[in-house]
Amino acid sequence: MWRLDRQRERLNRMFGRVFDTTTVDRVTGLIRPGLRLVTGEDVAVGRSHLGGLPRLDGTAPWPTHFETPLDLLAVIDVAELGPCDLPGLPAGTRFLNFFFLADRPELLWTSDEPASTWRVVPAGPDAKERTAPVERLVRPARPVGFVPVLTLPTWEDEVVARTLGVAEGPYPPSPRYHLIERYSAVTAAWNELVRDHLGAVENRIGGWPAPLQAPVFHRAERDSASHRSSPADGGPWRLLLQLDTNDDSGWSWGDGGRLYFVITESRLRAGELTAAWLELQSS
């Protein structure tokens, strides 16, 4: 993949074909750098992986949903991450372990305590691999590397309408709706270009989520507020991890769906990873 500066130049040219200079400056201000999780012989890999076993501190327990152990989805070594829009984690955090009750995803909508079905567990540099509980299936570890990529919000996101000066929102009965159409065409072309370079499996850290339904951050703010005793602080939201349905890893999220672990920036900076929220969308 070309360098981030060349990606930015390419995006500027693409928007420049459909917008004036002032509008190009506004829409490119929405860009967030993210990282695609990739596999392959040409990718440098370290201690980050999908599946496998977690790295936990000392006697930290394996997370459970009541008495049922959660599945380990991914371990991310934050020292391996390149440029992305995630603010720094507190000193001493080396690994992020992502857990979910993968065989009961419907509990996200039906449980009285949906947040008990996932967990993001930080660990320090001395964290060791933890043996899984006997009743928990461990999928083979698949090492991953990270490739930087520029991302944009979907055209349905309210921030796009505000940036383009379309006050009525993403579906305006307005002659300015053509601005939304042009933005949508460019972002669709950009996403296709990225898929041509990096493949169709959109596992990602940082940047804007790639939703399959409604904008992810808006949905997370609504859902977390309805379930928490103390709602989230209003954002801005950040994408901790996006996981695609992928036969190679053995994960299937509904009908070709995706998981999104998200958190507000202030909670992330404070290291309050228990405040992370999980969304699942399917096509």
Tab-separated table of C-alpha atoms in Angstrom:
chain	number	residue	atom	x	y	z
A	1	MET	CA	0.000	0.000	0.000
A	2	TRP	CA	1.272	3.499	-0.726
A	3	ARG	CA	2.391	5.753	2.123
A	4	LEU	CA	-0.123	7.831	4.082
A	5	ASP	CA	1.046	11.038	2.427
A	6	ARG	CA	0.412	9.517	-0.994
A	7	GLN	CA	-2.977	8.259	0.122
A	8	ARG	CA	-3.842	11.778	1.200
A	9	GLU	CA	-2.700	13.173	-2.136
A	10	ARG	CA	-4.868	10.607	-3.941
A	11	LEU	CA	-7.924	11.469	-1.853
A	12	ASN	CA	-7.377	15.177	-2.422
A	13	ARG	CA	-7.326	14.601	-6.179
A	14	MET	CA	-10.460	12.456	-6.049
A	15	PHE	CA	-12.409	15.065	-4.077
A	16	GLY	CA	-10.941	17.840	-6.227
A	17	ARG	CA	-12.685	16.390	-9.269
A	18	VAL	CA	-16.137	16.954	-7.748
A	19	PHE	CA	-15.743	19.794	-5.197
A	20	ASP	CA	-14.312	23.299	-5.124
A	21	THR	CA	-11.125	23.947	-3.139
A	22	THR	CA	-12.917	25.164	-0.020
A	23	THR	CA	-15.150	22.101	0.126
A	24	VAL	CA	-12.182	19.782	-0.472
A	25	ASP	CA	-10.447	21.305	2.546
A	26	ARG	CA	-13.541	20.721	4.675
A	27	VAL	CA	-14.190	17.104	3.680
A	28	THR	CA	-10.539	16.050	3.879
A	29	GLY	CA	-10.586	17.408	7.414
A	30	LEU	CA	-12.823	14.438	8.236
A	31	ILE	CA	-10.086	11.916	7.393
A	32	ARG	CA	-8.930	9.626	10.193
A	33	PRO	CA	-5.920	7.321	9.837
A	34	GLY	CA	-6.584	3.701	10.750
A	35	LEU	CA	-4.785	0.368	10.509
A	36	ARG	CA	-5.891	-2.689	8.568
A	37	LEU	CA	-5.106	-6.049	10.173
A	38	VAL	CA	-3.546	-8.162	7.464
A	39	THR	CA	-1.887	-11.531	7.074
A	40	GLY	CA	0.551	-12.852	4.506
A	41	GLU	CA	4.186	-13.572	3.861
A	42	ASP	CA	4.969	-9.968	2.907
A	43	VAL	CA	3.617	-8.525	6.174
A	44	ALA	CA	5.804	-8.139	9.245
A	45	VAL	CA	4.083	-9.832	12.175
A	46	GLY	CA	4.845	-9.811	15.872
A	47	ARG	CA	2.818	-10.732	18.941
A	48	SER	CA	-0.585	-9.477	17.761
A	49	HIS	CA	-2.993	-12.159	16.618
A	50	LEU	CA	-6.606	-13.192	16.101
A	51	GLY	CA	-7.807	-16.175	18.122
A	52	GLY	CA	-5.319	-18.080	20.236
A	53	LEU	CA	-4.746	-17.316	23.903
A	54	PRO	CA	-4.876	-13.975	25.757
A	55	ARG	CA	-2.019	-12.225	27.534
A	56	LEU	CA	-3.151	-11.339	31.040
A	57	ASP	CA	-1.449	-9.819	34.055
A	58	GLY	CA	-0.678	-11.962	37.078
A	59	THR	CA	-3.825	-13.433	38.524
A	60	ALA	CA	-6.234	-11.425	36.338
A	61	PRO	CA	-9.250	-13.706	35.734
A	62	TRP	CA	-10.413	-14.986	32.379
A	63	PRO	CA	-13.540	-12.862	31.701
A	64	THR	CA	-16.913	-14.569	31.954
A	65	HIS	CA	-20.573	-13.924	31.229
A	66	PHE	CA	-21.895	-15.060	34.590
A	67	GLU	CA	-20.316	-18.554	34.724
A	68	THR	CA	-19.548	-18.889	30.996
A	69	PRO	CA	-16.008	-18.014	29.830
A	70	LEU	CA	-15.867	-15.537	26.952
A	71	ASP	CA	-14.046	-16.239	23.684
A	72	LEU	CA	-10.717	-14.574	23.002
A	73	LEU	CA	-11.089	-12.768	19.677
A	74	ALA	CA	-7.823	-10.870	19.413
A	75	VAL	CA	-4.674	-9.809	21.214
A	76	ILE	CA	-3.148	-6.522	20.075
A	77	ASP	CA	0.396	-5.531	21.018
A	78	VAL	CA	0.072	-1.754	21.099
A	79	ALA	CA	3.836	-1.397	20.595
A	80	GLU	CA	3.331	-2.759	17.074
A	81	LEU	CA	0.744	-0.180	16.045
A	82	GLY	CA	1.667	2.423	13.481
A	83	PRO	CA	0.026	5.824	12.926
A	84	CYS	CA	-3.678	5.884	13.702
A	85	ASP	CA	-6.163	8.194	15.385
A	86	LEU	CA	-6.276	6.398	18.756
A	87	PRO	CA	-4.952	8.612	21.574
A	88	GLY	CA	-2.246	7.152	23.778
A	89	LEU	CA	-3.161	4.568	26.356
A	90	PRO	CA	-1.949	5.030	29.935
A	91	ALA	CA	1.681	4.156	30.609
A	92	GLY	CA	2.197	0.488	31.303
A	93	THR	CA	-0.408	-0.814	28.837
A	94	ARG	CA	1.253	-3.148	26.325
A	95	PHE	CA	-1.508	-5.558	25.274
A	96	LEU	CA	-5.237	-5.274	24.591
A	97	ASN	CA	-7.253	-8.493	24.833
A	98	PHE	CA	-10.669	-8.523	23.133
A	99	PHE	CA	-13.258	-11.016	24.401
A	100	PHE	CA	-16.824	-11.795	23.330
A	101	LEU	CA	-19.367	-14.557	23.913
A	102	ALA	CA	-19.117	-15.487	20.253
A	103	ASP	CA	-21.604	-18.359	20.267
A	104	ARG	CA	-24.373	-16.204	21.795
A	105	PRO	CA	-24.233	-12.907	19.867
A	106	GLU	CA	-28.004	-12.497	20.230
A	107	LEU	CA	-27.416	-11.560	23.885
A	108	LEU	CA	-26.290	-8.162	22.637
A	109	TRP	CA	-29.981	-7.432	22.037
A	110	THR	CA	-31.778	-9.757	24.461
A	111	SER	CA	-29.713	-9.715	27.655
A	112	ASP	CA	-30.513	-7.361	30.511
A	113	GLU	CA	-26.747	-6.913	30.841
A	114	PRO	CA	-25.383	-6.945	27.278
A	115	ALA	CA	-22.053	-5.445	28.374
A	116	SER	CA	-21.289	-8.654	30.272
A	117	THR	CA	-20.950	-10.488	26.939
A	118	TRP	CA	-17.739	-8.690	25.944
A	119	ARG	CA	-14.634	-7.294	27.572
A	120	VAL	CA	-11.524	-5.338	26.576
A	121	VAL	CA	-8.775	-6.264	29.032
A	122	PRO	CA	-5.487	-4.320	29.107
A	123	ALA	CA	-2.240	-5.918	30.236
A	124	GLY	CA	1.303	-4.781	30.879
A	125	PRO	CA	4.592	-5.714	29.178
A	126	ASP	CA	5.147	-8.707	31.486
A	127	ALA	CA	1.754	-10.289	30.738
A	128	LYS	CA	1.859	-14.009	30.005
A	129	GLU	CA	-0.310	-16.228	27.842
A	130	ARG	CA	-3.159	-17.642	29.904
A	131	THR	CA	-4.379	-21.212	29.490
A	132	ALA	CA	-8.051	-21.345	28.509
A	133	PRO	CA	-10.748	-22.795	30.782
A	134	VAL	CA	-11.440	-26.411	29.844
A	135	GLU	CA	-14.920	-25.601	28.561
A	136	ARG	CA	-13.762	-22.865	26.184
A	137	LEU	CA	-12.810	-23.722	22.604
A	138	VAL	CA	-9.554	-22.071	21.564
A	139	ARG	CA	-9.262	-21.199	17.893
A	140	PRO	CA	-5.807	-21.307	16.291
A	141	ALA	CA	-3.851	-18.078	16.608
A	142	ARG	CA	-3.531	-16.162	13.334
A	143	PRO	CA	-0.682	-13.596	13.484
A	144	VAL	CA	-1.478	-10.200	11.990
A	145	GLY	CA	0.430	-7.185	10.829
A	146	PHE	CA	-0.781	-3.601	10.433
A	147	VAL	CA	-1.033	-1.472	7.306
A	148	PRO	CA	-1.962	2.236	7.617
A	149	VAL	CA	-4.977	3.400	5.671
A	150	LEU	CA	-6.965	6.616	5.540
A	151	THR	CA	-10.665	6.343	6.373
A	152	LEU	CA	-13.722	8.563	5.985
A	153	PRO	CA	-17.160	8.604	7.626
A	154	THR	CA	-20.013	7.098	5.684
A	155	TRP	CA	-22.230	9.565	3.864
A	156	GLU	CA	-25.095	8.816	6.290
A	157	ASP	CA	-23.091	10.196	9.235
A	158	GLU	CA	-24.426	13.545	10.431
A	159	VAL	CA	-20.914	15.017	10.514
A	160	VAL	CA	-20.805	14.763	6.719
A	161	ALA	CA	-23.995	16.779	6.280
A	162	ARG	CA	-22.729	19.410	8.713
A	163	THR	CA	-19.353	19.601	6.982
A	164	LEU	CA	-20.994	20.044	3.589
A	165	GLY	CA	-23.351	22.683	4.944
A	166	VAL	CA	-26.451	20.588	4.374
A	167	ALA	CA	-28.237	21.577	7.561
A	168	GLU	CA	-31.203	19.250	7.110
A	169	GLY	CA	-29.079	16.122	7.645
A	170	PRO	CA	-28.093	13.254	5.383
A	171	TYR	CA	-31.444	13.006	3.558
A	172	PRO	CA	-32.214	16.673	2.880
A	173	PRO	CA	-35.070	17.872	0.664
A	174	SER	CA	-32.606	20.412	-0.638
A	175	PRO	CA	-30.898	21.313	-3.905
A	176	ARG	CA	-27.617	20.845	-1.998
A	177	TYR	CA	-28.237	17.089	-1.830
A	178	HIS	CA	-25.923	16.703	-4.826
A	179	LEU	CA	-23.037	17.410	-2.423
A	180	ILE	CA	-23.935	14.281	-0.459
A	181	GLU	CA	-24.146	12.282	-3.688
A	182	ARG	CA	-20.704	13.443	-4.781
A	183	TYR	CA	-19.198	12.698	-1.382
A	184	SER	CA	-20.763	9.230	-1.419
A	185	ALA	CA	-19.373	8.480	-4.887
A	186	VAL	CA	-15.831	9.456	-3.871
A	187	THR	CA	-15.880	7.480	-0.629
A	188	ALA	CA	-17.251	4.419	-2.439
A	189	ALA	CA	-14.449	4.667	-5.018
A	190	TRP	CA	-11.849	5.108	-2.265
A	191	ASN	CA	-13.102	2.109	-0.306
A	192	GLU	CA	-13.001	-0.017	-3.450
A	193	LEU	CA	-9.432	1.093	-4.100
A	194	VAL	CA	-8.405	0.107	-0.580
A	195	ARG	CA	-10.082	-3.286	-0.942
A	196	ASP	CA	-8.180	-3.857	-4.193
A	197	HIS	CA	-4.910	-3.319	-2.299
A	198	LEU	CA	-5.697	-4.961	1.030
A	199	GLY	CA	-8.503	-7.432	0.373
A	200	ALA	CA	-12.166	-7.533	1.274
A	201	VAL	CA	-11.793	-8.600	4.929
A	202	GLU	CA	-11.999	-5.282	6.758
A	203	ASN	CA	-10.442	-6.011	10.140
A	204	ARG	CA	-9.367	-2.606	11.394
A	205	ILE	CA	-8.020	-0.639	14.345
A	206	GLY	CA	-8.644	3.090	14.575
A	207	GLY	CA	-10.113	5.328	11.911
A	208	TRP	CA	-13.797	5.471	11.024
A	209	PRO	CA	-15.800	2.241	11.235
A	210	ALA	CA	-17.108	0.694	8.019
A	211	PRO	CA	-20.805	0.241	8.876
A	212	LEU	CA	-23.139	-2.246	7.269
A	213	GLN	CA	-26.230	-0.453	8.591
A	214	ALA	CA	-26.447	2.816	10.553
A	215	PRO	CA	-23.352	4.880	11.471
A	216	VAL	CA	-21.622	2.900	14.238
A	217	PHE	CA	-20.705	5.724	16.594
A	218	HIS	CA	-24.249	7.117	16.568
A	219	ARG	CA	-25.658	3.661	17.288
A	220	ALA	CA	-23.143	3.075	20.101
A	221	GLU	CA	-23.940	6.385	21.769
A	222	ARG	CA	-27.660	5.580	21.710
A	223	ASP	CA	-27.335	1.963	22.828
A	224	SER	CA	-24.786	2.572	25.566
A	225	ALA	CA	-26.885	5.378	27.008
A	226	SER	CA	-29.916	3.104	27.225
A	227	HIS	CA	-28.053	0.326	29.074
A	228	ARG	CA	-25.540	2.068	31.330
A	229	SER	CA	-26.333	3.405	34.783
A	230	SER	CA	-23.846	6.170	33.929
A	231	PRO	CA	-23.980	6.888	30.186
A	232	ALA	CA	-20.951	7.597	28.027
A	233	ASP	CA	-19.586	11.129	28.101
A	234	GLY	CA	-20.681	12.089	24.603
A	235	GLY	CA	-17.545	11.398	22.606
A	236	PRO	CA	-15.796	11.838	20.324
A	237	TRP	CA	-15.897	8.096	19.761
A	238	ARG	CA	-12.936	6.019	18.616
A	239	LEU	CA	-12.753	2.603	16.975
A	240	LEU	CA	-10.752	0.153	19.078
A	241	LEU	CA	-11.300	-2.858	16.814
A	242	GLN	CA	-13.477	-3.830	13.864
A	243	LEU	CA	-13.745	-7.553	13.055
A	244	ASP	CA	-15.271	-8.873	9.854
A	245	THR	CA	-16.962	-12.192	9.299
A	246	ASN	CA	-14.163	-14.414	8.005
A	247	ASP	CA	-14.179	-18.144	7.355
A	248	ASP	CA	-10.395	-18.340	7.850
A	249	SER	CA	-10.667	-17.156	11.455
A	250	GLY	CA	-13.856	-19.100	12.153
A	251	TRP	CA	-15.889	-16.038	13.144
A	252	SER	CA	-19.343	-15.400	11.700
A	253	TRP	CA	-21.330	-12.366	12.843
A	254	GLY	CA	-24.859	-12.830	11.584
A	255	ASP	CA	-25.307	-12.552	7.828
A	256	GLY	CA	-21.850	-11.441	6.721
A	257	GLY	CA	-21.689	-9.047	9.654
A	258	ARG	CA	-19.068	-7.113	11.613
A	259	LEU	CA	-18.226	-6.457	15.240
A	260	TYR	CA	-17.189	-2.984	16.385
A	261	PHE	CA	-15.479	-2.334	19.728
A	262	VAL	CA	-15.724	1.435	20.341
A	263	ILE	CA	-14.991	3.825	23.191
A	264	THR	CA	-15.092	7.564	23.813
A	265	GLU	CA	-11.748	9.318	23.556
A	266	SER	CA	-11.797	10.622	27.130
A	267	ARG	CA	-12.415	7.122	28.545
A	268	LEU	CA	-9.642	5.707	26.374
A	269	ARG	CA	-7.145	8.335	27.526
A	270	ALA	CA	-8.074	7.551	31.122
A	271	GLY	CA	-7.570	3.836	30.533
A	272	GLU	CA	-11.215	3.077	31.393
A	273	LEU	CA	-11.525	0.183	28.975
A	274	THR	CA	-14.473	-1.217	30.894
A	275	ALA	CA	-16.370	1.649	29.222
A	276	ALA	CA	-15.826	0.153	25.756
A	277	TRP	CA	-19.042	-0.635	23.905
A	278	LEU	CA	-19.731	-3.336	21.322
A	279	GLU	CA	-21.938	-3.103	18.252
A	280	LEU	CA	-22.786	-5.868	15.774
A	281	GLN	CA	-24.176	-5.134	12.326
A	282	SER	CA	-24.969	-7.514	9.481
A	283	SER	CA	-25.863	-7.017	5.854
